[in-house]
Amino acid sequence: MAADFIRQNAQRFFATNRKGENAELLVDLNSEYRDRRKDAVKRVIANMTVGKDVSSLFPHVVKNMQTEDLEMKKLVYLYLMNYAKSNPDLVILAVNTFVKDTDHGNPLIRALAIRTMGCIRVDKILDHLCEPLRKCLNDDDPYVRKTAAICVAKLWDLDQERAIENGFVTLLQELVSDSNPMVVANAVTALAEMQESSATKDVFVINVAIMNKMLAALNECTEWGQIAILTSLADYKPLDSKEAENICERVTPRLQHANGSVVLSAIRVILILMRHIKNPDFEKGLVKKMSPPLVTLLASAPEVQYVSLRNINLILQKRSDILQNEVRVFFCKYNDPPYVKREKLEIMIKLCNDRNIEQILSELKEYASEVDVDFVRKSVRAIGRCAIMIDEASERCVNVLLDLINTKINYVVQEAIVVIKDIFRKYPRRYEAIIPTLCQNLDSLDEPEAKGSLIWIIGEYAERIDNADELIENFMETFLEENSQVQLQLLTATIKLFLKKPEQSHELVGRVLNTATNDVDNADTRDRAFVYWRLLSADQQVAKAVVLSEKPPISVETRTISAGLMDELINNISTLASVYHKPPSAFMGNKGFSADAVRKAAAADASDQEQIMGEMDSAPSASTPKNAVADLLDLDFGSSEPAPYTSPPASTNQPSGAPNYSADLFDMSSDMSGSGVFGGMGGMGGMGGMGGLQQQQRVSSPPTSSSNTGDLFGDLGGFGQPPQQQQQQAKPAGQSSTVNDLLDLF
């Protein structure tokens, strides 16, 4: 009894006669009532939109194509475009309806049918597409013609030969002369796209007649049509200066358009045609007309502002006379996003001149009190760039930087010191009076670049700083913990101090060189220390000529793009290339990026990878003889046993007096011991250049003073020669083998 009761309740709760949702849709799609069928199609589209698979209903949805309800027909066509590829055999069921609809009395239905046939990317439907497409290209209604023009481009993408054989390219070229501007715009768009993928590049060649037709349709097109026509006009080469002026006059009204893309496209055409204009007065007039539209673009949303600013940055590098009197519109607002502020800052620097420098410096000084640290740093650097660019304003810029240093804000002070270092490079011996103010902030520096800048200033002006040795001594306390950039600057500054004040820095330079060569792990610092050591041990006058040589003055290059790349970017204004400041090939490549192209490319790459792997597996392993250099890579430093070694065969063609570099990598002093400034560099070559292996062979015995250096530097405690050279002099000649040298290290 209990078991029967449970069974009955289980059937009550778990058994159901309800079928799946697709089954319910199937019933409604075949209903005799039109409202239920329409509601079912809407539910099918809703499920398709959210990602549910309703492809099993394909034949039942197709049956509802034959209806006079335009809304339902659009929904069914949308379903067909989405599932045609997954049901290519069933698409043929809809062909008769498509062909019938292209002869419908309603132009909207004719256009809808030809648009849907073009969007169904199935080879089987192409055979039935040609005749309806030809009729629509010659249709009386312009809406149908403009829709058919785009359909030709889709057919071209699927089968170029079929499009040419059926004369669709010729018909499309004739549509450029159509009386309706929208048809002209769509024909130009389709031809331009077909031209990009054409092998012969002769699909769309613009001549004078076509150019005049495009200009005539330009004023009456929608904004998308205007962009397409202007983009194609940018590729036209005018016959002479007069024709270029005429085109510019007819394009200039587009500068007042509300759409920013139309404005930038018009500016692109004008800038390209200005290359062919010989009349300077006409050029000046065009420059004046281009300034207000560019200023208007800055009143848009931040994202549009950023795109506009990137294009303006590019245009200013090509035509610096544009926007010369409009610098105030590029002043940053408090609510501007950081990316907009950075672009405005760059443009302000490009527009900086002796007439507006006061305004710009006052603005930059205000920016230095912002809360955005990165923006503050860029603002301080901008002040330095203005000082380097404009000689007359350098003193005013230095005073502004001193005011910022007096604020005692740590990151502002450090950035200002970095900037002042560059100003000293540009104007040597002009602003030495501010050095004491800089040295007062010595203890507040904690960034490598700021420390290195101040150390460079101390070394460069050591003869004018009374306590230069004490200042450098402060940095020596943390020499080993400093960044390599600071170590290099400290090493160079110490050598400069020694060459300028040898009595005060006698002990300091010895300690610095010993520390740099014995305790520092960085190869660059160690190598530079050895170079300075050799210079000082050879001839101090030569060392002065090298270390204290005149520095070339620095400059700020406002044009950051080469001339060749600039012309290419100007040709791509209002595209991604003008935002990235890179040519399209740098981020897009030369291939198409349609879904079919990407799938085919992926399949080809997979096939190539399999072929390469197969060749690698089948290739025989060939043993090649190793030389001494290759043996270095075979050393097993983590093993307890040394790696086996086979001596390389002796060369019979090598002269007896020639150095054997491959067999004697570390003992280079015997081959490079010539006299002169770098005569002792041979003992250094195997030490600094081989990444620190010389640290394993250091000796602690007191060095002997060199007989060649009887001057002050030779009495610094016997380091007239680096310790490695002393080892090499004491080493027997028979122990110069590479393997012996390497094994001695361990």
PDB file of N, CA and C in Angstrom, residues 464-508:
ATOM      1  N   ARG A 464      83.576  74.941  -9.280  1.00  0.00           N
ATOM      2  CA  ARG A 464      82.864  76.094  -8.726  1.00  0.00           C
ATOM      3  C   ARG A 464      82.109  75.755  -7.453  1.00  0.00           C
ATOM      4  N   ILE A 465      82.179  74.516  -7.012  1.00  0.00           N
ATOM      5  CA  ILE A 465      81.525  74.094  -5.774  1.00  0.00           C
ATOM      6  C   ILE A 465      82.616  73.777  -4.764  1.00  0.00           C
ATOM      7  N   ASP A 466      82.663  74.549  -3.690  1.00  0.00           N
ATOM      8  CA  ASP A 466      83.760  74.397  -2.722  1.00  0.00           C
ATOM      9  C   ASP A 466      83.746  73.036  -2.039  1.00  0.00           C
ATOM     10  N   ASN A 467      82.577  72.561  -1.697  1.00  0.00           N
ATOM     11  CA  ASN A 467      82.480  71.290  -0.967  1.00  0.00           C
ATOM     12  C   ASN A 467      82.003  70.157  -1.869  1.00  0.00           C
ATOM     13  N   ALA A 468      82.459  70.161  -3.116  1.00  0.00           N
ATOM     14  CA  ALA A 468      82.026  69.118  -4.045  1.00  0.00           C
ATOM     15  C   ALA A 468      82.446  67.735  -3.559  1.00  0.00           C
ATOM     16  N   ASP A 469      83.659  67.632  -2.972  1.00  0.00           N
ATOM     17  CA  ASP A 469      84.108  66.328  -2.491  1.00  0.00           C
ATOM     18  C   ASP A 469      83.239  65.816  -1.350  1.00  0.00           C
ATOM     19  N   GLU A 470      82.768  66.728  -0.497  1.00  0.00           N
ATOM     20  CA  GLU A 470      81.902  66.307   0.597  1.00  0.00           C
ATOM     21  C   GLU A 470      80.536  65.842   0.073  1.00  0.00           C
ATOM     22  N   LEU A 471      80.030  66.530  -0.936  1.00  0.00           N
ATOM     23  CA  LEU A 471      78.743  66.131  -1.504  1.00  0.00           C
ATOM     24  C   LEU A 471      78.822  64.751  -2.129  1.00  0.00           C
ATOM     25  N   ILE A 472      79.901  64.490  -2.857  1.00  0.00           N
ATOM     26  CA  ILE A 472      80.059  63.167  -3.454  1.00  0.00           C
ATOM     27  C   ILE A 472      80.309  62.125  -2.373  1.00  0.00           C
ATOM     28  N   GLU A 473      81.000  62.524  -1.305  1.00  0.00           N
ATOM     29  CA  GLU A 473      81.265  61.602  -0.198  1.00  0.00           C
ATOM     30  C   GLU A 473      79.961  61.120   0.434  1.00  0.00           C
ATOM     31  N   ASN A 474      78.954  61.987   0.465  1.00  0.00           N
ATOM     32  CA  ASN A 474      77.656  61.584   1.025  1.00  0.00           C
ATOM     33  C   ASN A 474      77.031  60.446   0.225  1.00  0.00           C
ATOM     34  N   PHE A 475      77.180  60.500  -1.097  1.00  0.00           N
ATOM     35  CA  PHE A 475      76.623  59.437  -1.941  1.00  0.00           C
ATOM     36  C   PHE A 475      77.433  58.154  -1.833  1.00  0.00           C
ATOM     37  N   MET A 476      78.729  58.261  -1.501  1.00  0.00           N
ATOM     38  CA  MET A 476      79.577  57.070  -1.426  1.00  0.00           C
ATOM     39  C   MET A 476      79.167  56.130  -0.299  1.00  0.00           C
ATOM     40  N   GLU A 477      78.486  56.656   0.715  1.00  0.00           N
ATOM     41  CA  GLU A 477      78.093  55.812   1.839  1.00  0.00           C
ATOM     42  C   GLU A 477      77.119  54.720   1.408  1.00  0.00           C
ATOM     43  N   THR A 478      76.326  55.012   0.390  1.00  0.00           N
ATOM     44  CA  THR A 478      75.345  54.020  -0.097  1.00  0.00           C
ATOM     45  C   THR A 478      75.644  53.618  -1.539  1.00  0.00           C
ATOM     46  N   PHE A 479      76.899  53.631  -1.937  1.00  0.00           N
ATOM     47  CA  PHE A 479      77.262  53.390  -3.334  1.00  0.00           C
ATOM     48  C   PHE A 479      76.798  52.008  -3.805  1.00  0.00           C
ATOM     49  N   LEU A 480      77.009  50.992  -2.997  1.00  0.00           N
ATOM     50  CA  LEU A 480      76.683  49.630  -3.413  1.00  0.00           C
ATOM     51  C   LEU A 480      75.178  49.394  -3.475  1.00  0.00           C
ATOM     52  N   GLU A 481      74.394  50.156  -2.721  1.00  0.00           N
ATOM     53  CA  GLU A 481      72.943  49.979  -2.736  1.00  0.00           C
ATOM     54  C   GLU A 481      72.262  50.809  -3.819  1.00  0.00           C
ATOM     55  N   GLU A 482      73.003  51.712  -4.456  1.00  0.00           N
ATOM     56  CA  GLU A 482      72.384  52.608  -5.426  1.00  0.00           C
ATOM     57  C   GLU A 482      72.078  51.893  -6.737  1.00  0.00           C
ATOM     58  N   ASN A 483      71.169  52.498  -7.481  1.00  0.00           N
ATOM     59  CA  ASN A 483      70.846  52.028  -8.821  1.00  0.00           C
ATOM     60  C   ASN A 483      72.071  52.181  -9.730  1.00  0.00           C
ATOM     61  N   SER A 484      72.153  51.347 -10.760  1.00  0.00           N
ATOM     62  CA  SER A 484      73.308  51.405 -11.666  1.00  0.00           C
ATOM     63  C   SER A 484      73.434  52.769 -12.323  1.00  0.00           C
ATOM     64  N   GLN A 485      72.306  53.430 -12.600  1.00  0.00           N
ATOM     65  CA  GLN A 485      72.357  54.764 -13.182  1.00  0.00           C
ATOM     66  C   GLN A 485      73.062  55.744 -12.250  1.00  0.00           C
ATOM     67  N   VAL A 486      72.769  55.660 -10.962  1.00  0.00           N
ATOM     68  CA  VAL A 486      73.421  56.534  -9.983  1.00  0.00           C
ATOM     69  C   VAL A 486      74.898  56.163  -9.841  1.00  0.00           C
ATOM     70  N   GLN A 487      75.206  54.881  -9.858  1.00  0.00           N
ATOM     71  CA  GLN A 487      76.600  54.460  -9.743  1.00  0.00           C
ATOM     72  C   GLN A 487      77.446  54.990 -10.895  1.00  0.00           C
ATOM     73  N   LEU A 488      76.918  54.907 -12.098  1.00  0.00           N
ATOM     74  CA  LEU A 488      77.664  55.398 -13.259  1.00  0.00           C
ATOM     75  C   LEU A 488      77.889  56.899 -13.171  1.00  0.00           C
ATOM     76  N   GLN A 489      76.858  57.638 -12.774  1.00  0.00           N
ATOM     77  CA  GLN A 489      77.024  59.088 -12.652  1.00  0.00           C
ATOM     78  C   GLN A 489      77.998  59.438 -11.532  1.00  0.00           C
ATOM     79  N   LEU A 490      77.925  58.705 -10.441  1.00  0.00           N
ATOM     80  CA  LEU A 490      78.823  58.961  -9.315  1.00  0.00           C
ATOM     81  C   LEU A 490      80.268  58.659  -9.693  1.00  0.00           C
ATOM     82  N   LEU A 491      80.483  57.616 -10.448  1.00  0.00           N
ATOM     83  CA  LEU A 491      81.824  57.258 -10.906  1.00  0.00           C
ATOM     84  C   LEU A 491      82.385  58.345 -11.823  1.00  0.00           C
ATOM     85  N   THR A 492      81.585  58.797 -12.761  1.00  0.00           N
ATOM     86  CA  THR A 492      82.040  59.835 -13.687  1.00  0.00           C
ATOM     87  C   THR A 492      82.273  61.152 -12.963  1.00  0.00           C
ATOM     88  N   ALA A 493      81.365  61.513 -12.046  1.00  0.00           N
ATOM     89  CA  ALA A 493      81.532  62.764 -11.304  1.00  0.00           C
ATOM     90  C   ALA A 493      82.796  62.737 -10.458  1.00  0.00           C
ATOM     91  N   THR A 494      83.134  61.588  -9.880  1.00  0.00           N
ATOM     92  CA  THR A 494      84.358  61.482  -9.075  1.00  0.00           C
ATOM     93  C   THR A 494      85.598  61.679  -9.944  1.00  0.00           C
ATOM     94  N   ILE A 495      85.621  61.096 -11.125  1.00  0.00           N
ATOM     95  CA  ILE A 495      86.761  61.270 -12.031  1.00  0.00           C
ATOM     96  C   ILE A 495      86.875  62.734 -12.457  1.00  0.00           C
ATOM     97  N   LYS A 496      85.748  63.390 -12.737  1.00  0.00           N
ATOM     98  CA  LYS A 496      85.789  64.810 -13.091  1.00  0.00           C
ATOM     99  C   LYS A 496      86.345  65.639 -11.941  1.00  0.00           C
ATOM    100  N   LEU A 497      85.898  65.327 -10.730  1.00  0.00           N
ATOM    101  CA  LEU A 497      86.396  66.043  -9.554  1.00  0.00           C
ATOM    102  C   LEU A 497      87.892  65.844  -9.385  1.00  0.00           C
ATOM    103  N   PHE A 498      88.366  64.633  -9.611  1.00  0.00           N
ATOM    104  CA  PHE A 498      89.796  64.364  -9.471  1.00  0.00           C
ATOM    105  C   PHE A 498      90.611  65.120 -10.525  1.00  0.00           C
ATOM    106  N   LEU A 499      90.102  65.164 -11.756  1.00  0.00           N
ATOM    107  CA  LEU A 499      90.826  65.868 -12.812  1.00  0.00           C
ATOM    108  C   LEU A 499      90.819  67.375 -12.605  1.00  0.00           C
ATOM    109  N   LYS A 500      89.803  67.887 -11.898  1.00  0.00           N
ATOM    110  CA  LYS A 500      89.736  69.331 -11.654  1.00  0.00           C
ATOM    111  C   LYS A 500      90.363  69.721 -10.325  1.00  0.00           C
ATOM    112  N   LYS A 501      90.218  68.890  -9.295  1.00  0.00           N
ATOM    113  CA  LYS A 501      90.778  69.162  -7.969  1.00  0.00           C
ATOM    114  C   LYS A 501      91.487  67.912  -7.460  1.00  0.00           C
ATOM    115  N   PRO A 502      92.657  67.617  -7.975  1.00  0.00           N
ATOM    116  CA  PRO A 502      93.319  66.356  -7.579  1.00  0.00           C
ATOM    117  C   PRO A 502      93.711  66.308  -6.109  1.00  0.00           C
ATOM    118  N   GLU A 503      94.041  67.449  -5.496  1.00  0.00           N
ATOM    119  CA  GLU A 503      94.473  67.422  -4.092  1.00  0.00           C
ATOM    120  C   GLU A 503      93.334  67.052  -3.150  1.00  0.00           C
ATOM    121  N   GLN A 504      92.113  67.507  -3.457  1.00  0.00           N
ATOM    122  CA  GLN A 504      90.992  67.261  -2.553  1.00  0.00           C
ATOM    123  C   GLN A 504      90.396  65.864  -2.714  1.00  0.00           C
ATOM    124  N   SER A 505      90.553  65.263  -3.868  1.00  0.00           N
ATOM    125  CA  SER A 505      89.871  63.992  -4.139  1.00  0.00           C
ATOM    126  C   SER A 505      90.834  62.833  -4.332  1.00  0.00           C
ATOM    127  N   HIS A 506      92.073  62.972  -3.834  1.00  0.00           N
ATOM    128  CA  HIS A 506      93.070  61.919  -4.009  1.00  0.00           C
ATOM    129  C   HIS A 506      92.594  60.598  -3.407  1.00  0.00           C
ATOM    130  N   GLU A 507      92.147  60.651  -2.186  1.00  0.00           N
ATOM    131  CA  GLU A 507      91.711  59.421  -1.512  1.00  0.00           C
ATOM    132  C   GLU A 507      90.352  58.956  -2.015  1.00  0.00           C
ATOM    133  N   LEU A 508      89.477  59.895  -2.341  1.00  0.00           N
ATOM    134  CA  LEU A 508      88.119  59.565  -2.763  1.00  0.00           C
ATOM    135  C   LEU A 508      88.106  58.777  -4.067  1.00  0.00           C
TER     136      LEU A 508
END
